[in-house]
Short mmCIF file of C-alpha atoms in Angstrom, two decimals:
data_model
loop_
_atom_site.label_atom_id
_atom_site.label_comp_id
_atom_site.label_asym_id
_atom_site.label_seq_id
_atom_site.Cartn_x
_atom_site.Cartn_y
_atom_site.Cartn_z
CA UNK A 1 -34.79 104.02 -79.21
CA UNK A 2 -30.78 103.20 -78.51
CA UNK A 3 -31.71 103.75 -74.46
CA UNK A 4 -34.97 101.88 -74.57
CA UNK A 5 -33.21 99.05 -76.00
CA UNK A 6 -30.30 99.66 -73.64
CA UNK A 7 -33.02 99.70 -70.67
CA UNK A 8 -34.80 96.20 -72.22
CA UNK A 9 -31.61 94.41 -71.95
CA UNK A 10 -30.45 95.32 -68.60
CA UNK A 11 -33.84 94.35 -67.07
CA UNK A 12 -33.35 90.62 -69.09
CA UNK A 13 -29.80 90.25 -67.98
CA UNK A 14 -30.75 91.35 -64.21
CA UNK A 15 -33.87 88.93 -64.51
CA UNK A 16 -31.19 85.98 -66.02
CA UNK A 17 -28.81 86.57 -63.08
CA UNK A 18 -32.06 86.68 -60.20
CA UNK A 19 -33.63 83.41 -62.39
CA UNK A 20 -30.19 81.85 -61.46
CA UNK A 21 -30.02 83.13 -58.30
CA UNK A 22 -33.58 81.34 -57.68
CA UNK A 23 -33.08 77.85 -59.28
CA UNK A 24 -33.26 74.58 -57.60
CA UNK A 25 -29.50 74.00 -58.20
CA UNK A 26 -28.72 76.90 -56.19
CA UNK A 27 -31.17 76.24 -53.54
CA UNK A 28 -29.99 72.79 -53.19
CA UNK A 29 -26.43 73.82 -52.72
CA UNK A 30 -27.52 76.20 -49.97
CA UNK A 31 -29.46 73.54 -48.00
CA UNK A 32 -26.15 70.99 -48.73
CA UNK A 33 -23.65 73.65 -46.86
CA UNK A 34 -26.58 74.30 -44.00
CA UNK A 35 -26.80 70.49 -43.32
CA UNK A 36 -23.23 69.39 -43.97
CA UNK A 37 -22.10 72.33 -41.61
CA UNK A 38 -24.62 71.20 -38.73
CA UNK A 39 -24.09 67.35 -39.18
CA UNK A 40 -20.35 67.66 -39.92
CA UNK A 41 -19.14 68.26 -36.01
CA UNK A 42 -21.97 65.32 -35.13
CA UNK A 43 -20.37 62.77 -38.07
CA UNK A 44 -16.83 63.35 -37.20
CA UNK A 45 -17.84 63.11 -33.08
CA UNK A 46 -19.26 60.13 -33.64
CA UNK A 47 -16.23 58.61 -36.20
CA UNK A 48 -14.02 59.46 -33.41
CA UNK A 49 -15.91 58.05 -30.65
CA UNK A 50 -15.15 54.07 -32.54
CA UNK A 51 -11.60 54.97 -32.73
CA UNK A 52 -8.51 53.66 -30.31
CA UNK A 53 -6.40 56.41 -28.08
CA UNK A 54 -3.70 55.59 -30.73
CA UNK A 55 -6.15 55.88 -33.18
CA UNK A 56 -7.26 59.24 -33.25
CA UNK A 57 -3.94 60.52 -33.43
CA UNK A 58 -3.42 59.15 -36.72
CA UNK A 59 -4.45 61.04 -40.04
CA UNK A 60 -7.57 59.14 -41.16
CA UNK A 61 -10.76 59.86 -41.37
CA UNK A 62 -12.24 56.63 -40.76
CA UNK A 63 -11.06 54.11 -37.62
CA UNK A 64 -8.87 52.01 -38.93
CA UNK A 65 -9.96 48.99 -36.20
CA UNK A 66 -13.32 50.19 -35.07
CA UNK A 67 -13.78 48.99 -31.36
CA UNK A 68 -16.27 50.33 -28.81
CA UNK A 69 -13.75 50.50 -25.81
CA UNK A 70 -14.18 54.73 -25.68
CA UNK A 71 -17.52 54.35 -24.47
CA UNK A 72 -16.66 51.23 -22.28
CA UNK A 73 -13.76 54.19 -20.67
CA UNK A 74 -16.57 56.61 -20.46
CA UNK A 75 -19.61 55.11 -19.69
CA UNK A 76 -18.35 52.57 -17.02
CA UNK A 77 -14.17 53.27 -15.99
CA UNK A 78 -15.52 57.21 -15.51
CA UNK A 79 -18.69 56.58 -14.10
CA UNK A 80 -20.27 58.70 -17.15
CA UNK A 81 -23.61 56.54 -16.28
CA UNK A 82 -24.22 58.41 -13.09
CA UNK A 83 -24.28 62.06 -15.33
CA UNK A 84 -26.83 60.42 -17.61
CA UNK A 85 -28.77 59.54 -14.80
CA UNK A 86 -28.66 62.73 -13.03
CA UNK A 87 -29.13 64.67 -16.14
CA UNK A 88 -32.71 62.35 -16.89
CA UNK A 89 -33.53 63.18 -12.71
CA UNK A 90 -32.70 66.99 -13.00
CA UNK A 91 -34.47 67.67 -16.36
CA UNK A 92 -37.21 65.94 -15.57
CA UNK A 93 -37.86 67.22 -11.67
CA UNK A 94 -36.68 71.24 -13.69
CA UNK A 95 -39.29 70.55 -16.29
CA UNK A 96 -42.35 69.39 -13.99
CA UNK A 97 -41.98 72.62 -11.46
CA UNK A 98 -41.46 74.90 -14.42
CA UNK A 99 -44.76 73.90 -16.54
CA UNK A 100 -46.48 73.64 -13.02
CA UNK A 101 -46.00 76.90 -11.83
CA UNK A 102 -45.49 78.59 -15.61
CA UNK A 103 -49.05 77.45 -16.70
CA UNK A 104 -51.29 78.87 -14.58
CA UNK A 105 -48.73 82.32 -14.01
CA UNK A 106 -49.47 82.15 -18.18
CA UNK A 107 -53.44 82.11 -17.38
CA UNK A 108 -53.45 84.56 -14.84
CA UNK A 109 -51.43 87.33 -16.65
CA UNK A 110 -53.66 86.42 -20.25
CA UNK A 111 -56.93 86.40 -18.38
CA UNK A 112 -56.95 88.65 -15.14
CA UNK A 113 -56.21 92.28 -14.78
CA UNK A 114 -54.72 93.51 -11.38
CA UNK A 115 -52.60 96.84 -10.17
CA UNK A 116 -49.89 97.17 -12.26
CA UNK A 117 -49.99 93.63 -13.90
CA UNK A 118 -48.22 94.90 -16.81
CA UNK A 119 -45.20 95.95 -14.87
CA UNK A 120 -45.49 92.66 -13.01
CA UNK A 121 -45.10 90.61 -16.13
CA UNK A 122 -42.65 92.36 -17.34
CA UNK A 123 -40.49 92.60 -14.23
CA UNK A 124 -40.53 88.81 -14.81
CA UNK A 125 -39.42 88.59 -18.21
CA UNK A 126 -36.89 91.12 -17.07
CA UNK A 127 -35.12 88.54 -15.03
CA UNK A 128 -34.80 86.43 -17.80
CA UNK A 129 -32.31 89.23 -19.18
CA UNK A 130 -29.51 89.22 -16.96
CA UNK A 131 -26.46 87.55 -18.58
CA UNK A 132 -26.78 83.74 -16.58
CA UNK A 133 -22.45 84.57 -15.62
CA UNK A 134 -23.24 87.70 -13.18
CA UNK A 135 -25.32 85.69 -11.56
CA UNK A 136 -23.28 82.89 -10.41
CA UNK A 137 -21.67 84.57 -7.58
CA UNK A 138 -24.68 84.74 -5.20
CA UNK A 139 -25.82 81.92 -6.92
CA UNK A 140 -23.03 79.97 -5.26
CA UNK A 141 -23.39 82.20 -1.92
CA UNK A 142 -27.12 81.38 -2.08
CA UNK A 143 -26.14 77.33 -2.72
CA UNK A 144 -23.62 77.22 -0.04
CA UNK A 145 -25.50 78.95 2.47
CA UNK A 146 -28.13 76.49 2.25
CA UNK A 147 -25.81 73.55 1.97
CA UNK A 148 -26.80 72.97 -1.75
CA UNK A 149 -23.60 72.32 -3.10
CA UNK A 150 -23.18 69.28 -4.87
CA UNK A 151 -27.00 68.39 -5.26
CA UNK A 152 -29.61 67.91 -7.70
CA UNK A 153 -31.82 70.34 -5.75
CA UNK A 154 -29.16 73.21 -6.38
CA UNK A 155 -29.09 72.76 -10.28
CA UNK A 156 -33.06 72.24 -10.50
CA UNK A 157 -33.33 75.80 -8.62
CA UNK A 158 -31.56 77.01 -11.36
CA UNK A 159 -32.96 75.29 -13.91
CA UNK A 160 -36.58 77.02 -12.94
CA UNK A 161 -35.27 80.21 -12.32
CA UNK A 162 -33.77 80.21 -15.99
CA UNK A 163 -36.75 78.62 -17.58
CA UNK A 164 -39.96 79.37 -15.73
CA UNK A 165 -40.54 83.04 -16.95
CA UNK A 166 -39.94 81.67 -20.96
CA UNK A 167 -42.46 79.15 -20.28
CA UNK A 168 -44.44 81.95 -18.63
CA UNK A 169 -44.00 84.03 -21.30
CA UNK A 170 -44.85 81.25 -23.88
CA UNK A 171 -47.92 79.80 -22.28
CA UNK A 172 -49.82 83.71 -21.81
CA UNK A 173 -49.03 84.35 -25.79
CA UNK A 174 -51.34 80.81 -26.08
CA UNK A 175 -53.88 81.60 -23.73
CA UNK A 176 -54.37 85.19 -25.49
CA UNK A 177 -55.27 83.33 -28.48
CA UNK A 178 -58.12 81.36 -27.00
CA UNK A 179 -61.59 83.50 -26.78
CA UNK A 180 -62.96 84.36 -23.42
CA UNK A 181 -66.17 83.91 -24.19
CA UNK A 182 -64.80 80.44 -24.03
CA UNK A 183 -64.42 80.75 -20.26
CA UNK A 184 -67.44 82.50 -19.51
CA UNK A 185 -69.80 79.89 -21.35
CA UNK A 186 -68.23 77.36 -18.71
CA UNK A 187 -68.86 79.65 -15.94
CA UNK A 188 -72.65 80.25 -17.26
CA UNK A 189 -73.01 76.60 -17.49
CA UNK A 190 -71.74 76.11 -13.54
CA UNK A 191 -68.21 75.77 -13.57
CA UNK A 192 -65.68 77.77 -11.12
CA UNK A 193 -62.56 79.64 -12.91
CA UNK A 194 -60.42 77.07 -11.82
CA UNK A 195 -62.55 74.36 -13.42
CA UNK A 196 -63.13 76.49 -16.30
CA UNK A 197 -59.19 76.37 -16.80
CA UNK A 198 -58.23 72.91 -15.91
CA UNK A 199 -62.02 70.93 -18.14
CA UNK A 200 -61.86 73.89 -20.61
CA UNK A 201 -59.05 76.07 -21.42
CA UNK A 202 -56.96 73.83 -20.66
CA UNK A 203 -57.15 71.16 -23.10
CA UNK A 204 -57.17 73.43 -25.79
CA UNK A 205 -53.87 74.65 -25.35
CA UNK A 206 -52.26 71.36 -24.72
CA UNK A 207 -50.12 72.01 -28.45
CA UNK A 208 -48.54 74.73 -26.47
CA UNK A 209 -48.32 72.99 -23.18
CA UNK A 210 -46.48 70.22 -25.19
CA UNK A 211 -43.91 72.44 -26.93
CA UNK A 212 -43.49 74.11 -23.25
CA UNK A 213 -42.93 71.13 -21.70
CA UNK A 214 -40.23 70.14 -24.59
CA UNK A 215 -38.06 72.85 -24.99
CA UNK A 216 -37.67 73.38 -21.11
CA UNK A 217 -36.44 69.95 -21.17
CA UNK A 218 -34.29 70.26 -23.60
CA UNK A 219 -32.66 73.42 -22.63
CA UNK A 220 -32.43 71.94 -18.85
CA UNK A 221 -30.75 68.99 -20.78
CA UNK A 222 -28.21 70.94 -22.18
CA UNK A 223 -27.68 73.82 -19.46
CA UNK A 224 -23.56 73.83 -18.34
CA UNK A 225 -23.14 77.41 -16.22
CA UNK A 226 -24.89 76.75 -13.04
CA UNK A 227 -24.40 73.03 -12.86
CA UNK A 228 -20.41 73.67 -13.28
CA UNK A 229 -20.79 76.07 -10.53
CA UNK A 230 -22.00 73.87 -8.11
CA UNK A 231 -21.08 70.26 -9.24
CA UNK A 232 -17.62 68.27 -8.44
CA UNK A 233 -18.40 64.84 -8.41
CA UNK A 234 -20.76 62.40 -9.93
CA UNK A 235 -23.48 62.30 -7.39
CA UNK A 236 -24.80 65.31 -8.67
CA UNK A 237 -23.03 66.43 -11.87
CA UNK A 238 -25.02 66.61 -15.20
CA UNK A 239 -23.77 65.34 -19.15
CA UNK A 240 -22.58 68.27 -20.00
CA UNK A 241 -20.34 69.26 -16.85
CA UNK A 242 -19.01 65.08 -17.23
CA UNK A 243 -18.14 65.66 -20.75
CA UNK A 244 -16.05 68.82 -20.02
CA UNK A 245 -14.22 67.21 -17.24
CA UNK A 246 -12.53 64.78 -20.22
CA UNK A 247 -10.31 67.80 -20.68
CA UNK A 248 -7.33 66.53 -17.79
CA UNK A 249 -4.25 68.28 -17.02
CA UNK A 250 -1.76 65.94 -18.70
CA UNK A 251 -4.27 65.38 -21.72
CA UNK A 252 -7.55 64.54 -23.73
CA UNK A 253 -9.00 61.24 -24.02
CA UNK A 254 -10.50 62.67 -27.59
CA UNK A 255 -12.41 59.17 -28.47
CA UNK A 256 -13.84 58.80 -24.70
CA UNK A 257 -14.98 62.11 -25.14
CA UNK A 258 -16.26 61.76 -28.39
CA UNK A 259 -18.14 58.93 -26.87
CA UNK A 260 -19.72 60.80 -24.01
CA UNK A 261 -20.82 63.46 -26.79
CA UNK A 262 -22.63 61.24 -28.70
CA UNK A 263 -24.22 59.37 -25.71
CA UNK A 264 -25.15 63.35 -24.40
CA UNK A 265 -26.77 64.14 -27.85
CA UNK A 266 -28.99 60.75 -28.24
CA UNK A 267 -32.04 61.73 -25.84
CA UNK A 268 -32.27 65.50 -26.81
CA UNK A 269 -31.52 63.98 -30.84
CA UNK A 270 -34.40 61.65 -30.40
CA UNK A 271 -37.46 64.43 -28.21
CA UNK A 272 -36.31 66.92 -31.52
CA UNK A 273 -37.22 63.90 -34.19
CA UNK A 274 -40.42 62.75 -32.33
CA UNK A 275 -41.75 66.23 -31.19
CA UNK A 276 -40.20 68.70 -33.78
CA UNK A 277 -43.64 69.35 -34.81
CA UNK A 278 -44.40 71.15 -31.05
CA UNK A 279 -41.44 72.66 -30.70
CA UNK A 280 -42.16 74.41 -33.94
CA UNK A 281 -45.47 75.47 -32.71
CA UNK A 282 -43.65 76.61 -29.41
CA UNK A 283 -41.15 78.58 -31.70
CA UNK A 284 -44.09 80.04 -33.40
CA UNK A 285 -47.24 80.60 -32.03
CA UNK A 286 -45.54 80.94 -28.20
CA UNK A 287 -43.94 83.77 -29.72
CA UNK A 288 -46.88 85.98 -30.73
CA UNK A 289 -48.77 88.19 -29.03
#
């Protein structure tokens, strides 16, 4: 009886420490340290970014005479207008050619079967896998042979070749999901394959097409590597490459950098609050299959 009783009361002290574990005060403390250590670098960025040069030397946390002269320095005295503008061209121009071309590659390798179309597709994800810093090299040969250097042409090349077989990749795991029979009642009732894609299958998948669409924007929003590599001045550099160069020899302006983060993180900030719910389904169901 002494080591049934002993057995009852470890199982209610092991249940007392897991019903603690699992309580809402717990949980809420975990979700307060997961959102104050994601907002935290964003808050203080944008603190800074309404501080003076003196200013964010001293030991405050708040700006003692908040003035928006950093992003006058940054946005007009640097020319950070021209990245912003750039940055909208090349993510836009990246974003078209990838869902163009990705959409239909998606169809073909979900719907068709050809000699060794297995190996194909996978050769193509395969070049997704090479670490994006062994390939600058020819990247740059490639760039300056053609006398790409210091143009938006040379970073949206890049931009597709990073992003078109993800959206490739995505866009087959969607098409998988739709029937065929789907495809073959349009052709019964007249229509070619490629009017049984665009009038059919199409517009069922336009959830994933959407969620496509936004992450490729977003990541050619945010991509540094190859535009560094071929960027030095403003006609062709992008927001991220800009807000790097704030780091000079003889010092940081910290608040006009702070500025040019914040004015960087606005566009992605706001496609993420008005189109979270795609990019979840492009998380999700773009990743079965």
């Amino acid at each position: 009886m002494a080591g049934a009783d002993f057995t009852v009361e470890k199982y209610r002290r092991r249940q007392r420490m897991w019903d603690a574990v699992e309580s809402r005060y717990v949980v809420h403390l975990v979700l307060f340290a997961a959102v104050f250590f994601t907002i935290s670098p964003l808050v203080w960025q944008l603190i800074t970014s309404f501080k003076t040069s003196q200013g964010v030397l001293a030991l405050t946390y708040l700006p003692l005479d908040p003035t928006i002269a950093a992003y006058e320095r940054a946005l007009i005295d640097r020319g950070f207008w021209r990245a912003v503008v750039n940055s909208v061209i090349i993510a836009s121009v990246s974003t078209a050619i990838v869902m163009v071309l990705g959409t239909p590659a998606g169809y073909v390798f979900s719907r068709f079967r050809f000699p060794f179309d297995n190996a194909v597709f996978v050769f193509v994800l395969f070049t997704r896998l090479f670490p994006p810093i062994g390939l600058v090299t020819p990247y740059y040969r490639i760039m300056t042979t053609f006398g790409l250097l210091n143009t938006k042409t040379g970073i949206v090349i890049a931009n597709v070749y990073l992003w078109l077989p993800l959206v490739i990749y995505i866009m087959r795991n969607f098409f998988i999901t739709i029937p065929q029979s789907l495809d073959e009642a349009a052709r019964v009732d007249g229509c070619t394959k490629i009017q049984a894609f665009w009038h059919v299958v199409f517009p069922v998948v336009l959830p994933g097409f959407a969620a496509g669409t936004i992450l490729t924007f977003l990541y050619s929003w945010r991509e540094f590597l190859f535009a560094f590599t071929v960027s030095t001045d403003l006609t062709s550099m992008t927001i991220p490459v800009a807000t790097f160069l704030f780091v000079g020899d003889a010092g940081i302006d910290w608040a006009a950098m702070a500025a040019a983060s914040i004015v960087s993180v606005i566009p992605s900030a706001l496609v993420v609050v008005f189109f979270q719910r795609y990019i979840v389904v492009g998380m999700t169901g773009g990743m079965k299959g």
